XYZ file of C-alpha atoms in Angstrom:
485
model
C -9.869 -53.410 48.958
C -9.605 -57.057 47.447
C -8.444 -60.519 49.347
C -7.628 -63.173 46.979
C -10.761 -65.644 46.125
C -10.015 -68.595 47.273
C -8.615 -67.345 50.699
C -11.210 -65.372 51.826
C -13.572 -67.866 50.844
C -12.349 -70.288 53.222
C -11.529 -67.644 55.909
C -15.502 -66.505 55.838
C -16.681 -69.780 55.859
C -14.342 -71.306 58.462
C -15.363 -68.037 60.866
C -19.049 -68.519 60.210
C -18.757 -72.185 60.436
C -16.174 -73.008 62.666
C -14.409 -75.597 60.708
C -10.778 -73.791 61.222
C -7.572 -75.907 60.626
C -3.792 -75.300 60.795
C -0.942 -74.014 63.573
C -2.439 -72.065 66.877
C -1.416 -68.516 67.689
C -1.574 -66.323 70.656
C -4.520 -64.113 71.071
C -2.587 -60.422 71.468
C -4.751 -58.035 73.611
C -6.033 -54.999 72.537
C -4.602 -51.225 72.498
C -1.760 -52.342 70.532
C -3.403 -53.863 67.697
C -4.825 -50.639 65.931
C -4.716 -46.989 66.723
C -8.996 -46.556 66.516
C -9.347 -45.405 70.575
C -12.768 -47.453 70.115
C -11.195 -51.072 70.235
C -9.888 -50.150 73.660
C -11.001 -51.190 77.222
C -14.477 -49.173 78.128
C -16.973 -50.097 81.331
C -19.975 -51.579 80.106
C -23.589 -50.706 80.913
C -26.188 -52.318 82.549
C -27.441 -54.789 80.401
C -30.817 -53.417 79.549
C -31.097 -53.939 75.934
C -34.524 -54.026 75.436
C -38.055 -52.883 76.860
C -39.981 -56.017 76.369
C -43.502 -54.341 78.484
C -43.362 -50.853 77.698
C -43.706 -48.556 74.561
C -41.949 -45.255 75.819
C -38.427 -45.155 75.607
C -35.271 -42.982 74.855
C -32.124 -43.166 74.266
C -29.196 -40.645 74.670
C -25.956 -40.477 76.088
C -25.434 -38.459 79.000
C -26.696 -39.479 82.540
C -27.284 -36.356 83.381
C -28.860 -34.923 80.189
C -31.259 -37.965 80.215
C -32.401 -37.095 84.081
C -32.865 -33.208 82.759
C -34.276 -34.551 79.313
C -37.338 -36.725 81.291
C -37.799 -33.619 83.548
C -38.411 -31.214 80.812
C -40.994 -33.206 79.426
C -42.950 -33.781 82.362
C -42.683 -30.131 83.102
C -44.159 -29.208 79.714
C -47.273 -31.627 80.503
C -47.648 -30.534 83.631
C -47.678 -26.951 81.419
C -50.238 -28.249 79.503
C -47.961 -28.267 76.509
C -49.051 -31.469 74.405
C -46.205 -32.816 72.024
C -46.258 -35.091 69.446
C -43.588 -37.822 69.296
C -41.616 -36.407 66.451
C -41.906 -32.997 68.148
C -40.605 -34.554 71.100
C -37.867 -36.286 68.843
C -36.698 -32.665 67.444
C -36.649 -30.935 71.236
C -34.571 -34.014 71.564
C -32.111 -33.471 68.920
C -31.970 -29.878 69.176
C -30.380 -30.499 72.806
C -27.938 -33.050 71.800
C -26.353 -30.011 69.845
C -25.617 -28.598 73.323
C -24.452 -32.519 74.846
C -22.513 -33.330 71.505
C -21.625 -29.554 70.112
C -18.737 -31.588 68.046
C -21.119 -34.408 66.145
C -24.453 -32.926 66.746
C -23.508 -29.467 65.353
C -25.813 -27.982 62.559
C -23.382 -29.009 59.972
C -23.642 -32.600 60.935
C -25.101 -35.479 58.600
C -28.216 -36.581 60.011
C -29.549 -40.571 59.381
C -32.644 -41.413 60.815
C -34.650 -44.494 61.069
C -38.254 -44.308 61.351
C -41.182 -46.733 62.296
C -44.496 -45.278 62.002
C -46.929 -47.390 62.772
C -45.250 -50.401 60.874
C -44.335 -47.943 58.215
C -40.177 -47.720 57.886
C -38.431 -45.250 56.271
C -34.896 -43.993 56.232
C -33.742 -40.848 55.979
C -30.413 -39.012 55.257
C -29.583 -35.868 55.473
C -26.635 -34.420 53.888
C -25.860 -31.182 51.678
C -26.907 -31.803 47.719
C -22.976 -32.962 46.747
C -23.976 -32.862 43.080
C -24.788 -29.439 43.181
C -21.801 -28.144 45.455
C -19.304 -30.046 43.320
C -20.937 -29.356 40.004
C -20.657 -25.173 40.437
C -17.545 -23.463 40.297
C -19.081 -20.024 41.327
C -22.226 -18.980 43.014
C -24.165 -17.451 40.348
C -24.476 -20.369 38.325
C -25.589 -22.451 41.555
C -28.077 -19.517 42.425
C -29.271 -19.264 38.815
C -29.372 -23.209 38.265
C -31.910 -23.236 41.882
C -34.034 -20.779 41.280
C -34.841 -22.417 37.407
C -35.620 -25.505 39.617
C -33.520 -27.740 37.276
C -32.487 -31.237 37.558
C -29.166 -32.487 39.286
C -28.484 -34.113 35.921
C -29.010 -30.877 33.685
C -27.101 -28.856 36.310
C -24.047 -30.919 36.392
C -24.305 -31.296 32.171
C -24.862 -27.262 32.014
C -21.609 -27.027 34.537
C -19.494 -29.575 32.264
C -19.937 -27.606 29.257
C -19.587 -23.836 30.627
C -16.087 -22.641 29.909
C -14.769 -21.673 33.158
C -12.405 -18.687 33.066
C -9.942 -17.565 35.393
C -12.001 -14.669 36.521
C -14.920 -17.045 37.317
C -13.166 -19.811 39.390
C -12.555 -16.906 42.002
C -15.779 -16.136 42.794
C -17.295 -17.616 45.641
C -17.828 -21.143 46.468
C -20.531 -22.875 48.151
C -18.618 -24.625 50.489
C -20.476 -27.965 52.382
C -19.760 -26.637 55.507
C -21.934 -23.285 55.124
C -24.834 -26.090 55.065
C -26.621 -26.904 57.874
C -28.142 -30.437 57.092
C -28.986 -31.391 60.887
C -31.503 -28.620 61.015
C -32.495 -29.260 57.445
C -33.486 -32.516 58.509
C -35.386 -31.991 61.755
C -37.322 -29.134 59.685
C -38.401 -32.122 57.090
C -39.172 -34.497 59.775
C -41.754 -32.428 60.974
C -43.219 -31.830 57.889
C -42.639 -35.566 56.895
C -44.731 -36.134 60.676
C -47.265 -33.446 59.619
C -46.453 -31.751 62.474
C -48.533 -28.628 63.568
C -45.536 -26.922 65.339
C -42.230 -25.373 63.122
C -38.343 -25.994 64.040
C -38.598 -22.389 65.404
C -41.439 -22.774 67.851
C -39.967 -25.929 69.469
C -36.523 -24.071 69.902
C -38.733 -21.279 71.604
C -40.199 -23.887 73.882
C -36.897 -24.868 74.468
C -35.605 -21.288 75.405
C -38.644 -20.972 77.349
C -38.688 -23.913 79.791
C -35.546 -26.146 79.374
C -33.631 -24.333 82.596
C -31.487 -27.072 82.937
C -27.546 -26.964 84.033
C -25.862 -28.620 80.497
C -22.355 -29.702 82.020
C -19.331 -32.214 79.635
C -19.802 -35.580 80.234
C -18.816 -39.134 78.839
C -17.731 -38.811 75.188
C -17.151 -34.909 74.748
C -14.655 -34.702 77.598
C -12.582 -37.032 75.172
C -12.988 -34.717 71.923
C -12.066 -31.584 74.231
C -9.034 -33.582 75.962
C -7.596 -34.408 71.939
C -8.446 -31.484 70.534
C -7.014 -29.084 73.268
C -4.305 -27.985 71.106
C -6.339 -26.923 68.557
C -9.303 -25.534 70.212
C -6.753 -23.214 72.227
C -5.875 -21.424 68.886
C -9.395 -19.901 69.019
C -10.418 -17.038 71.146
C -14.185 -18.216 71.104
C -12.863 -21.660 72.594
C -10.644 -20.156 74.726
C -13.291 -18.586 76.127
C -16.083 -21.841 75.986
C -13.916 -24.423 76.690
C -10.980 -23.581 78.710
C -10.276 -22.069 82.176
C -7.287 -20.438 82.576
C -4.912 -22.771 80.152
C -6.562 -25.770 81.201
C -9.061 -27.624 78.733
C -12.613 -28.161 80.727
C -13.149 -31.893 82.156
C -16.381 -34.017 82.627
C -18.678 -32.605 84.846
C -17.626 -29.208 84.082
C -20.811 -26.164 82.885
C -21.207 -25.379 79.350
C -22.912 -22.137 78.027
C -26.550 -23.001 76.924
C -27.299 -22.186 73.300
C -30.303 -19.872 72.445
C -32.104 -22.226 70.363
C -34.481 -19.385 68.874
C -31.455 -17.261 67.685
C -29.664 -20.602 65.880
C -32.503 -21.361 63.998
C -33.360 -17.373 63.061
C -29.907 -17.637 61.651
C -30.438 -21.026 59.820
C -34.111 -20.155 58.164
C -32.463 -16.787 57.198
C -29.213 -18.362 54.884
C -29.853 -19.081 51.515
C -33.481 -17.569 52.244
C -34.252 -16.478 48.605
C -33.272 -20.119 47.521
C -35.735 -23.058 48.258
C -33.766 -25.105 50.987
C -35.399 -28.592 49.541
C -32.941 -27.872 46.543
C -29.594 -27.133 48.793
C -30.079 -30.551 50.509
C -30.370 -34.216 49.909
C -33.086 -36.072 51.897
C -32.588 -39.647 51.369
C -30.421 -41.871 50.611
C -29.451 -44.668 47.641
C -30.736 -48.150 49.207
C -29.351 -51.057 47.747
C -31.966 -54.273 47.277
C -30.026 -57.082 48.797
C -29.516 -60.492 46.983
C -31.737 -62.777 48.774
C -29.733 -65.991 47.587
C -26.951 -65.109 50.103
C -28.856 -65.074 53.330
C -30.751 -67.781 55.037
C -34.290 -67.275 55.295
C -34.202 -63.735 53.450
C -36.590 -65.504 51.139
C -39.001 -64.129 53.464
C -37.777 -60.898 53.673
C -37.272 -57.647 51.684
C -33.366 -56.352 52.685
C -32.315 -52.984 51.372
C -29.375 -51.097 52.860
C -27.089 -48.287 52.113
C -24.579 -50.806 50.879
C -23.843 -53.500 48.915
C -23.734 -56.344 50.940
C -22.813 -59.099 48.237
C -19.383 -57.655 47.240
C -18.544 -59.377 51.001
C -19.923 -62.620 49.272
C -17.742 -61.781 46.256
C -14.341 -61.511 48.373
C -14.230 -57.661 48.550
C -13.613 -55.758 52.162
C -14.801 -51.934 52.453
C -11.991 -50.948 54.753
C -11.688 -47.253 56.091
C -8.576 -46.067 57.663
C -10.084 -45.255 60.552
C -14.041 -45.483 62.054
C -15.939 -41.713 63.008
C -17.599 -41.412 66.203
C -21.404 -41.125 65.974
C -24.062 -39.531 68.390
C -27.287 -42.108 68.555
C -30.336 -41.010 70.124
C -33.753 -41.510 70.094
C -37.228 -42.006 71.328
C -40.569 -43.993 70.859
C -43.883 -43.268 71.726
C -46.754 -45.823 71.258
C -46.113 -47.169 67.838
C -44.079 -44.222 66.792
C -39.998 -44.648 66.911
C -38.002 -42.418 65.491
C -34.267 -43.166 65.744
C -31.143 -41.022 64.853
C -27.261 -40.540 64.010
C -25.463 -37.410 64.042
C -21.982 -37.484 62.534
C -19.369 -35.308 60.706
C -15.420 -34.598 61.195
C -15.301 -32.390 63.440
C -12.900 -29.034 62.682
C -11.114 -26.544 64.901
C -13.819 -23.693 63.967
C -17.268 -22.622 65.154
C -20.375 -22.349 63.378
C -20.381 -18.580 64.283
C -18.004 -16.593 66.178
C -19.610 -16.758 69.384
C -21.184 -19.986 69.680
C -20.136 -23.611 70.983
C -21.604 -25.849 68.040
C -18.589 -26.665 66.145
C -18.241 -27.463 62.181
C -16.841 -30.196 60.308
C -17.251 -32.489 57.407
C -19.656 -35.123 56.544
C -17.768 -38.298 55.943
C -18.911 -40.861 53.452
C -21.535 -42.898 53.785
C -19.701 -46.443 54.486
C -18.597 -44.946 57.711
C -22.350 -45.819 58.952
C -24.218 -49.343 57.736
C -28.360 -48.960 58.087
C -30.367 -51.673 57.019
C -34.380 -52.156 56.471
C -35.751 -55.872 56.646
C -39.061 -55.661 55.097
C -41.782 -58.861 55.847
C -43.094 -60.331 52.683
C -46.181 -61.903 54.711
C -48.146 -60.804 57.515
C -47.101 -61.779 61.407
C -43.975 -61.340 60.424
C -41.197 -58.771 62.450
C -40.146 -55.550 60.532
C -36.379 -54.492 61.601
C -34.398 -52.208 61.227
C -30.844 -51.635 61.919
C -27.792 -49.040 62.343
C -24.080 -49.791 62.592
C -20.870 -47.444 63.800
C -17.785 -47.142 65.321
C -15.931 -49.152 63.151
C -13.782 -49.649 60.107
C -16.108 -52.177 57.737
C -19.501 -51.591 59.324
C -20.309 -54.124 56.225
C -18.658 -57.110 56.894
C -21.042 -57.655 60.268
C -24.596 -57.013 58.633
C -22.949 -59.461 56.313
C -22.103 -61.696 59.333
C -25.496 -60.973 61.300
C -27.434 -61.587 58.377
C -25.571 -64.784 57.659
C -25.456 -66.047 61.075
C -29.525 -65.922 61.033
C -30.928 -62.801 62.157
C -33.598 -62.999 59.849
C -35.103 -66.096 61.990
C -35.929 -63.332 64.784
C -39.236 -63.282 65.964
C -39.192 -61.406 68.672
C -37.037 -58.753 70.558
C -35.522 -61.252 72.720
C -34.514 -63.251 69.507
C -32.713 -60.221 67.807
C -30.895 -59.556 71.221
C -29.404 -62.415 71.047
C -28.109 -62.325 67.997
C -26.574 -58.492 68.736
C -24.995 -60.878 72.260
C -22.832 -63.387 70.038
C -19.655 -62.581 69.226
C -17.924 -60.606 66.369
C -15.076 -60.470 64.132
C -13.298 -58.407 62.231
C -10.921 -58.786 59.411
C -8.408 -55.817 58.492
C -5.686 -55.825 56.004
C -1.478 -54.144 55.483
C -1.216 -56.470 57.319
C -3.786 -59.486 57.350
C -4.757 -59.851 60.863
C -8.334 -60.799 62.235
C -9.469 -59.151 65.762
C -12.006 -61.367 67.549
C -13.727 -60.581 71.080
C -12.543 -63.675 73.046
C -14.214 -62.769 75.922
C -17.659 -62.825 74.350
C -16.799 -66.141 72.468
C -17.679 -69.908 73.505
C -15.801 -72.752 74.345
C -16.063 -73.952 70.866
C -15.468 -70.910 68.919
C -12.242 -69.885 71.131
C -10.879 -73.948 70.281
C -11.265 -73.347 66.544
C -10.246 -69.886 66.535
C -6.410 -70.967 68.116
C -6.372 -73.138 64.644
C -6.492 -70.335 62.549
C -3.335 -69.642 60.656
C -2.952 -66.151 60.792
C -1.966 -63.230 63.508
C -5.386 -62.823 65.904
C -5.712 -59.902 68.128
C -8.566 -59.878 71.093
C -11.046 -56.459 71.616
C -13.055 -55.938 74.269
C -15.896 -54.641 71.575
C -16.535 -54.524 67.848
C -18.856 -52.181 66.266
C -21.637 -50.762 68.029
C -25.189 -51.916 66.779
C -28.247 -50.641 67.488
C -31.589 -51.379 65.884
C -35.798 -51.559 66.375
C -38.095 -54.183 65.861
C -41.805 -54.002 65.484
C -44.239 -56.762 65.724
C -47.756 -56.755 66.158
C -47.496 -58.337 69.901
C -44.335 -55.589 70.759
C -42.305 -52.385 69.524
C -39.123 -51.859 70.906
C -35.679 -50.556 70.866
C -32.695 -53.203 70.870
C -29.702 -51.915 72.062
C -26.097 -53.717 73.454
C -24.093 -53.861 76.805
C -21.196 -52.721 74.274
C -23.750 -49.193 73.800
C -22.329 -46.242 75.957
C -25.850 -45.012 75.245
C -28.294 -44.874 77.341
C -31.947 -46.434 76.436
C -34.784 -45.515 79.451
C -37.837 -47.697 79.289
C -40.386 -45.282 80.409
């Protein structure tokens, strides 16, 4: 979407520096503003954001999943069962499926951020579009696969074939016969030169993971709005309801046989190579330097463009999709994650709780790598969610100096300061006056132009990895969970 130039020029600058003019307005509270359920009320967490002394930590949603979580792994070294941290990181996210069966389902996009040792990489996981959209009927796909060719030749073979009637009814790949969660933990291990497989941690799972899963914060709110759809299906009917009542927080769900689910996923597509069916990372965009403060000392890529904000153009979605973070670091090892999709009204298979969906786009979720160009120098990473134009605040972190952090406690307080948010149809900008200063809240009554108050914007989580500490940095505005262990 495009703002005229010379407006949002001076509405960016005035926000960043404060120099507002012109007629006060009232500051409207939230839950009228916008129909997104995340700009409402929520309680926050205890404010630890950081672990500034230790280098074990997790993070999940799910007070009671977390207590289970810590037991299981403690039980398995009391077993004498010695994991790895990525292994550790898949037993991880192959139990969120059964905490988040709507976002962490097996048709899920998976990003994940990893540190390994002061190594970064990003990862994302997603069905091979180019493929899916290129073939009109399975044969072709199949044939295209198994002749190992490009993306490019496939899609310039596809243009050319004259499609027939007969043809276009054949079966179609569909993206939600993918599963690109488990793709993705399957890689990680391999990626982690792992010595265990995606099957024999779900049997470990199966094995010694005994532990009550019950709804709580976060899925109790997908199964209260989607009630009227899930009752149209006798499998959730008979998962998710009792009587003609939709289950509540704190009531049992079924626990998923881990060994069976990934029998099923190794088998589909098994005379195709799955590395062909999936895409494993993602397009990072090298980040003009000229438009931050200090990034001279910095390398900045992320998964979008962040000058067209510098150029006057907003990446507005209708609406933000929920994401499931979670996480874990051992040592110098952190591996973090994002599970997200549109969830549907339809299982994965007809008697299971995981539930399918669609895998949105990817300016739904911002990630960002900030690479040191000389030693002593922090490496940082970044992920934002839950909301409309993740963009506009790595545009606004970045500007408002993040790239001075030195330290943990110096990239916590820049996720503390306040945040805007401009939206459009019509212009309006929605500020968290609580979190503001004196000064800020002054200046921002000058602005002419409606103003709306949230009690949170966004949700941004990151790491950052120095050689004195390596750490997690999350926010009070989190409803996850991070355990310094």
């Amino acid at each position: 979407m495009f703002i005229p130039l010379q407006f949002l020029k001076h509405l960016l600058l005035a926000l960043l520096l404060f120099t507002l003019t012109n007629c006060a307005f009232v500051i409207k509270q939230s839950g009228n503003f916008d129909e997104n359920p995340y700009y409402q009320k929520k309680e926050l967490l205890p404010p630890k954001t950081f672990c500034p002394h230790n280098k074990r930590m997790l993070i999940t949603s799910g007070l009671l999943f977390k207590e289970n979580f810590m037991a299981f792994l403690s039980k398995l070294q009391n077993a004498n069962i010695v994991l790895t941290p990525i292994e550790k990181f898949v037993l991880l996210a192959l139990l969120q499926q059964n905490l988040r069966p709507d976002l962490a389902s097996p048709t899920a996009r998976l990003q994940v951020l990893t540190n390994n040792h002061g190594k970064q990489q990003y990862f994302n996981f997603i069905p091979n579009k180019e493929l899916i959209v290129a073939m009109n009927d399975f044969a072709v796909l199949e044939k295209s696969i198994k002749e190992s060719l490009p993306a490019e030749e496939v899609l310039e073979d596809s243009k050319n074939k004259k499609r027939t009637a007969k043809s276009a009814s054949k079966p179609i790949l569909k993206s939600a016969s993918f599963f690109p969660y488990l793709f993705g933990l399957e890689q990680l291990l391999k990626s982690f030169n792992s010595s265990r497989s995606l099957l024999q941690l779900a049997e470990i799972i199966d094995k010694h993971y005994h532990y009550a899963f019950k709804v709580e914060k976060g899925f109790d709110q997908f199964l209260a709005s989607m009630a009227p759809s899930l009752a149209s299906s006798e499998t959730w009917k008979r998962y998710f309801f009792r009587e003609d009542e939709i289950i509540t927080k704190g009531e049992l769900l079924p626990k998923i046989n881990y060994s069976k689910l990934i029998q099923n996923y190794l088998q589909s597509f098994s005379d195709l190579p799955r590395e062909k069916l999936y895409s494993k990372k993602t397009r990072m965009v090298e980040q003009n330097a000229d438009i931050f403060p200090n990034a001279s000392l910095f390398s900045i890529s992320c998964n979008q463009d962040l000058s067209l904000y510098n150029q006057n153009k907003l990446n507005i979605s209708a609406t933000s999709v929920e994401t499931n973070i979670f996480g874990i670091q051992e040592g110098d090892v952190s591996i973090l994650a994002a599970s997200l999709q549109s969830p549907s009204s339809a299982p994965i298979y007809k008697d299971s709780i995981l539930i399918s969906g669609g895998i949105p786009s990817d300016e739904y979720n911002l990630v960002c790598l900030l690479v040191p160009k000389e030693k002593g120098m922090p490496q940082i990473s970044f992920l934002i969610d839950h909301d409309r134009d993740p963009g506009q605040h790595a545009y606004h972190l970045l500007r408002k100096g993040l790239l001075k952090s030195r330290s943990a406690k110096d990239f916590d307080h820049y996720l503390k300061s306040s945040r805007y948010l401009i939206l459009q149809n019509p212009l309006r900008l929605i500020v968290e006056s609580q979190r503001m200063q004196s000064s800020e809240t002054e200046q921002t009554f000058k602005l002419n132009l409606p103003i709306y108050n949230a009690n949170s914007i966004a949700r941004i989580i990151g790491h950052i990895y120095t050689t004195d500490e390596s750490t997690f940095v999350t926010e009070e505005r989190s409803e996850d969970i991070l355990t310094c262990l």
